[in-house]
CSV table of C-alpha atoms in Angstrom, one decimal:
chain,number,residue,atom,x,y,z
A,1,MET,CA,-27.0,120.6,5.8
A,2,SER,CA,-24.3,118.5,4.2
A,3,ARG,CA,-24.3,118.2,0.5
A,4,PRO,CA,-25.0,114.7,-1.0
A,5,THR,CA,-21.8,112.9,-2.0
A,6,ARG,CA,-21.0,110.8,-5.0
A,7,LYS,CA,-21.3,107.7,-2.8
A,8,THR,CA,-24.8,108.8,-1.8
A,9,PHE,CA,-25.9,109.1,-5.5
A,10,GLU,CA,-24.3,105.7,-6.3
A,11,SER,CA,-26.1,104.1,-3.4
A,12,LEU,CA,-29.5,105.5,-4.4
A,13,LYS,CA,-28.9,104.4,-8.0
A,14,SER,CA,-27.9,100.9,-6.9
A,15,THR,CA,-30.9,100.7,-4.6
A,16,GLU,CA,-33.3,101.6,-7.4
A,17,LYS,CA,-31.6,99.1,-9.7
A,18,LEU,CA,-31.8,96.3,-7.1
A,19,MET,CA,-35.5,97.0,-6.5
A,20,GLU,CA,-36.1,96.6,-10.3
A,21,VAL,CA,-34.2,93.3,-10.2
A,22,ILE,CA,-36.3,92.1,-7.2
A,23,ASP,CA,-39.6,93.0,-9.0
A,24,ILE,CA,-38.6,91.1,-12.2
A,25,ALA,CA,-37.0,88.1,-10.5
A,26,TYR,CA,-39.7,87.7,-7.8
A,27,ASN,CA,-42.6,87.9,-10.3
A,28,TYR,CA,-41.0,85.3,-12.6
A,29,TYR,CA,-40.1,83.1,-9.6
A,30,ILE,CA,-43.8,83.1,-8.5
A,31,ASP,CA,-44.8,82.3,-12.0
A,32,LEU,CA,-42.5,79.3,-12.0
A,33,LEU,CA,-43.9,78.2,-8.6
A,34,LYS,CA,-47.4,78.4,-10.1
A,35,TYR,CA,-46.4,76.4,-13.1
A,36,ASN,CA,-44.8,73.7,-11.0
A,37,LEU,CA,-48.0,73.6,-8.8
A,38,ALA,CA,-50.2,73.2,-11.9
A,39,ILE,CA,-47.9,70.3,-13.2
A,40,ASN,CA,-48.0,68.6,-9.8
A,41,GLU,CA,-51.8,68.8,-9.6
A,42,ILE,CA,-52.2,67.3,-13.0
A,43,LYS,CA,-49.8,64.4,-12.1
A,44,LYS,CA,-51.9,63.8,-8.9
A,45,GLU,CA,-55.0,63.5,-11.0
A,46,ASP,CA,-53.3,60.9,-13.2
A,47,LYS,CA,-53.4,63.1,-16.3
A,48,SER,CA,-49.7,63.1,-17.1
A,49,GLN,CA,-50.4,63.4,-20.8
A,50,GLY,CA,-51.9,66.9,-20.3
A,51,SER,CA,-48.9,68.2,-18.4
A,52,ASN,CA,-47.0,68.6,-21.6
A,53,ASN,CA,-49.7,70.9,-22.9
A,54,ILE,CA,-49.0,73.6,-20.2
A,55,PRO,CA,-46.2,75.9,-21.5
A,56,PRO,CA,-43.8,77.2,-18.9
A,57,PRO,CA,-43.9,81.0,-18.2
A,58,PRO,CA,-41.9,83.0,-20.6
A,59,SER,CA,-38.6,84.3,-19.3
A,60,PRO,CA,-38.4,88.1,-19.0
A,61,LEU,CA,-36.1,89.9,-21.4
A,62,GLU,CA,-33.9,91.1,-18.5
A,63,ILE,CA,-33.3,87.5,-17.3
A,64,GLY,CA,-32.8,86.1,-20.8
A,65,GLU,CA,-31.2,82.6,-20.7
A,66,TYR,CA,-30.2,82.9,-17.1
A,67,SER,CA,-32.2,81.2,-14.3
A,68,VAL,CA,-33.8,83.3,-11.6
A,69,GLN,CA,-31.0,82.3,-9.2
A,70,GLU,CA,-28.3,83.3,-11.6
A,71,TYR,CA,-30.0,86.6,-12.3
A,72,VAL,CA,-30.3,87.5,-8.6
A,73,LEU,CA,-26.7,86.5,-7.8
A,74,LEU,CA,-25.2,88.3,-10.7
A,75,SER,CA,-27.2,91.4,-9.9
A,76,ILE,CA,-26.0,91.4,-6.3
A,77,GLN,CA,-22.4,90.9,-7.4
A,78,LYS,CA,-22.6,94.0,-9.6
A,79,ILE,CA,-23.2,96.1,-6.5
A,80,SER,CA,-20.0,97.6,-5.2
A,81,SER,CA,-18.8,95.9,-2.1
A,82,ASN,CA,-18.6,99.1,-0.1
A,83,LEU,CA,-22.1,100.0,-1.0
A,84,LEU,CA,-23.8,96.6,-0.5
A,85,ALA,CA,-24.8,97.0,3.1
A,86,GLU,CA,-26.1,100.5,2.6
A,87,VAL,CA,-28.1,99.4,-0.4
A,88,VAL,CA,-29.7,96.5,1.4
A,89,TRP,CA,-30.5,98.6,4.4
A,90,SER,CA,-32.3,101.1,2.2
A,91,LEU,CA,-34.7,98.6,0.8
A,92,PRO,CA,-38.4,98.9,2.0
A,93,LEU,CA,-39.7,96.0,4.1
A,94,LEU,CA,-41.7,94.4,1.2
A,95,TYR,CA,-38.6,94.4,-1.0
A,96,ALA,CA,-36.5,93.1,1.8
A,97,GLU,CA,-38.8,90.1,2.3
A,98,LYS,CA,-38.9,89.4,-1.4
A,99,LEU,CA,-35.1,89.6,-1.6
A,100,LEU,CA,-34.8,87.2,1.4
A,101,ILE,CA,-36.9,84.6,-0.4
A,102,LEU,CA,-34.9,85.0,-3.6
A,103,VAL,CA,-31.6,84.7,-1.9
A,104,GLU,CA,-32.9,81.6,-0.1
A,105,SER,CA,-33.5,80.0,-3.5
A,106,VAL,CA,-30.0,80.8,-4.7
A,107,LEU,CA,-28.4,79.4,-1.5
A,108,LYS,CA,-30.6,76.3,-1.8
A,109,LEU,CA,-29.3,75.6,-5.3
A,110,MET,CA,-25.7,76.1,-4.1
A,111,TYR,CA,-26.5,73.8,-1.1
A,112,ASP,CA,-28.0,71.1,-3.3
A,113,HIS,CA,-25.0,71.3,-5.6
A,114,SER,CA,-22.6,70.8,-2.7
A,115,ILE,CA,-24.6,67.9,-1.4
A,116,LEU,CA,-24.6,66.2,-4.8
A,117,ASN,CA,-20.8,66.6,-5.1
A,118,SER,CA,-20.3,65.2,-1.6
A,119,LYS,CA,-22.4,62.2,-2.4
A,120,GLN,CA,-20.8,61.9,-5.8
A,121,LEU,CA,-24.2,62.0,-7.5
A,122,THR,CA,-23.2,63.5,-10.9
A,123,GLU,CA,-26.2,62.5,-13.0
A,124,ASN,CA,-27.4,66.1,-13.1
A,125,PRO,CA,-24.4,68.2,-12.1
A,126,ILE,CA,-24.7,72.0,-11.7
A,127,ASN,CA,-21.6,73.1,-13.6
A,128,ASN,CA,-22.2,76.8,-13.3
A,129,LYS,CA,-19.4,79.1,-12.2
A,130,ASN,CA,-22.0,81.8,-11.4
A,131,LEU,CA,-23.5,79.7,-8.7
A,132,SER,CA,-20.1,78.6,-7.3
A,133,PHE,CA,-18.6,79.5,-4.0
A,134,TYR,CA,-17.4,82.8,-5.5
A,135,GLY,CA,-20.9,84.3,-4.9
A,136,LEU,CA,-21.2,83.1,-1.3
A,137,GLU,CA,-19.7,86.1,0.3
A,138,PRO,CA,-22.0,88.8,-1.1
A,139,LEU,CA,-25.0,86.5,-0.5
A,140,THR,CA,-24.0,86.0,3.1
A,141,ARG,CA,-23.5,89.7,3.7
A,142,THR,CA,-26.9,90.4,2.1
A,143,VAL,CA,-28.6,87.9,4.5
A,144,LEU,CA,-26.9,89.4,7.5
A,145,CYS,CA,-27.9,92.9,6.6
A,146,LEU,CA,-31.5,91.9,6.0
A,147,VAL,CA,-31.7,90.0,9.3
A,148,GLN,CA,-30.0,92.8,11.3
A,149,THR,CA,-32.5,95.3,9.9
A,150,HIS,CA,-35.8,93.5,10.0
A,151,PHE,CA,-35.3,90.7,12.5
A,152,ILE,CA,-37.5,92.2,15.2
A,153,HIS,CA,-40.3,92.9,12.8
A,154,TRP,CA,-40.2,89.4,11.3
A,155,ILE,CA,-40.1,87.7,14.6
A,156,SER,CA,-42.9,89.9,16.1
A,157,SER,CA,-45.2,89.3,13.1
A,158,ILE,CA,-44.2,85.6,12.6
A,159,ASN,CA,-47.8,84.4,13.0
A,160,THR,CA,-49.3,87.0,10.8
A,161,ILE,CA,-47.1,86.6,7.7
A,162,SER,CA,-48.4,83.1,7.1
A,163,PRO,CA,-50.1,80.4,9.1
A,164,ILE,CA,-48.6,77.7,7.0
A,165,ILE,CA,-45.3,76.1,8.1
A,166,GLY,CA,-43.7,73.6,5.7
A,167,GLN,CA,-43.1,70.1,6.8
A,168,ASN,CA,-39.6,69.0,7.8
A,169,ASN,CA,-37.4,67.8,4.9
A,170,SER,CA,-34.6,65.3,5.0
A,171,ALA,CA,-32.0,68.1,5.6
A,172,GLY,CA,-33.7,69.2,8.8
A,173,GLY,CA,-35.1,72.4,7.4
A,174,TYR,CA,-38.6,73.4,6.3
A,175,LEU,CA,-40.4,73.1,3.0
A,176,ASN,CA,-42.1,76.3,1.9
A,177,VAL,CA,-45.5,75.8,0.3
A,178,TRP,CA,-47.2,77.6,-2.5
A,179,THR,CA,-51.0,77.5,-2.3
A,180,LYS,CA,-53.9,79.0,-4.2
A,181,SER,CA,-55.6,82.0,-2.6
A,182,SER,CA,-59.0,83.4,-3.1
A,183,ASP,CA,-57.9,86.8,-2.2
A,184,PRO,CA,-56.6,88.6,-5.3
A,185,ARG,CA,-54.3,90.8,-3.2
A,186,ASN,CA,-52.4,87.7,-2.3
A,187,ASP,CA,-52.1,86.5,-5.9
A,188,ARG,CA,-48.3,87.1,-5.9
A,189,ILE,CA,-47.5,86.3,-2.3
A,190,PRO,CA,-46.4,82.7,-1.6
A,191,GLN,CA,-47.4,81.2,1.7
A,192,TYR,CA,-43.9,81.5,3.1
A,193,ASN,CA,-43.4,81.3,6.8
A,194,ILE,CA,-40.5,83.6,7.7
A,195,ARG,CA,-39.3,81.1,10.3
A,196,SER,CA,-38.8,78.4,7.7
A,197,VAL,CA,-37.0,80.9,5.5
A,198,LEU,CA,-34.6,81.9,8.3
A,199,SER,CA,-34.2,78.3,9.4
A,200,ASN,CA,-33.3,77.2,5.8
A,201,LEU,CA,-30.8,80.1,5.4
A,202,LYS,CA,-29.1,79.1,8.6
A,203,ILE,CA,-28.7,75.5,7.3
A,204,TYR,CA,-27.5,76.5,3.9
A,205,ILE,CA,-25.0,79.2,5.0
A,206,HIS,CA,-23.5,77.0,7.8
A,207,HIS,CA,-23.0,74.1,5.4
A,208,LEU,CA,-21.6,76.2,2.6
A,209,LEU,CA,-19.2,78.1,4.8
A,210,LYS,CA,-18.0,74.9,6.4
A,211,ASN,CA,-17.4,73.4,3.0
A,212,GLN,CA,-15.5,76.4,1.8
A,213,MET,CA,-13.3,76.4,4.9
A,214,GLU,CA,-12.4,72.7,4.2
A,215,ILE,CA,-11.5,73.6,0.6
A,216,VAL,CA,-9.3,76.4,1.8
A,217,SER,CA,-7.5,74.2,4.3
A,218,LEU,CA,-7.0,71.5,1.7
A,219,ASN,CA,-5.5,74.1,-0.7
A,220,ASN,CA,-3.1,75.3,2.0
A,221,GLY,CA,-2.1,71.7,2.7
A,222,ILE,CA,-1.3,71.1,-1.0
A,223,LEU,CA,0.8,74.4,-1.1
A,224,LYS,CA,2.9,73.3,1.9
A,225,ILE,CA,3.5,69.9,0.2
A,226,LEU,CA,4.6,71.7,-3.0
A,227,GLU,CA,6.9,74.0,-1.0
A,228,GLN,CA,8.6,71.0,0.7
A,229,ASP,CA,8.9,69.2,-2.6
A,230,ALA,CA,10.5,72.2,-4.2
A,231,ALA,CA,12.9,72.7,-1.3
A,232,SER,CA,14.1,69.1,-1.5
A,233,ASN,CA,14.6,69.2,-5.3
A,234,SER,CA,16.4,72.6,-5.5
A,235,SER,CA,19.6,73.9,-4.1
A,236,VAL,CA,18.0,77.3,-3.6
A,237,LYS,CA,15.4,77.2,-0.8
A,238,PRO,CA,12.2,78.9,-1.8
A,239,ILE,CA,10.8,81.6,0.5
A,240,THR,CA,7.5,80.5,2.0
A,241,PHE,CA,4.6,82.7,2.9
A,242,ASP,CA,5.3,82.2,6.7
A,243,GLU,CA,8.9,83.4,6.1
A,244,ILE,CA,7.7,86.5,4.2
A,245,THR,CA,5.4,87.3,7.1
A,246,GLU,CA,8.2,86.9,9.6
A,247,GLN,CA,10.5,89.1,7.7
A,248,ARG,CA,7.8,91.8,7.5
A,249,LYS,CA,7.3,91.6,11.2
A,250,ASN,CA,11.1,92.0,11.8
A,251,LYS,CA,11.2,95.1,9.6
A,252,GLN,CA,8.3,96.7,11.4
A,253,SER,CA,9.9,96.0,14.8
A,254,LYS,CA,13.2,97.6,13.6
A,255,LYS,CA,11.4,100.7,12.4
A,256,ARG,CA,9.8,101.0,15.8
A,257,ARG,CA,13.2,100.7,17.6
A,258,THR,CA,14.8,103.3,15.4
A,259,SER,CA,11.9,105.7,15.8
A,260,ASN,CA,12.1,105.4,19.6
């Protein structure tokens, strides 16, 4: 029997920490959904004056001044990149489903931010570096690991998770619904249909990755313009990235010839 390595201990520790984060974030997320549901019900009954009397749920000490989305994203970013896949694969099914729902809310906020910027609607901008594109890579990897691990189970039990499918929204995805339940066992389980969650994730990730690729191509174009401008204004021609790559290839080919 092989002895446990340091990486194994780090993976187990990271998995336990992530499960704690999921418990804290998910419970608070559900409390916020319940709070919003209560506010909407009061508004429907034309009792808007009483909506101010309902206090929002207190934020857990672990979350502090962060939002749920920030807390989840920062917690995922703290996991070492070479351990992330192993940690996500080690999650029990219930925690995997909760994490998928939480990650969906994070990507939705990033997606909404991107749409607002593209439409130049800056009345309520989300100026938050934590929820910028820097966090897209670990979130995308997390979603891929979750889907690869539990896709067959989620699809096979798609009709037993929840009979409620949200209505289509303007973005072409689904709106998940929180409803009251008479069963106390379902007190902390939102009526999420896994199909709507996966469909929304597909929309969000596709849009965000496409947007990020456009930003990268734009930056490369600007760099080329600056290189051309510097070359025209200087007697010494600067070495471009393409030239450095070509020189490296030539050195490698020379080494191969000498070795042969």
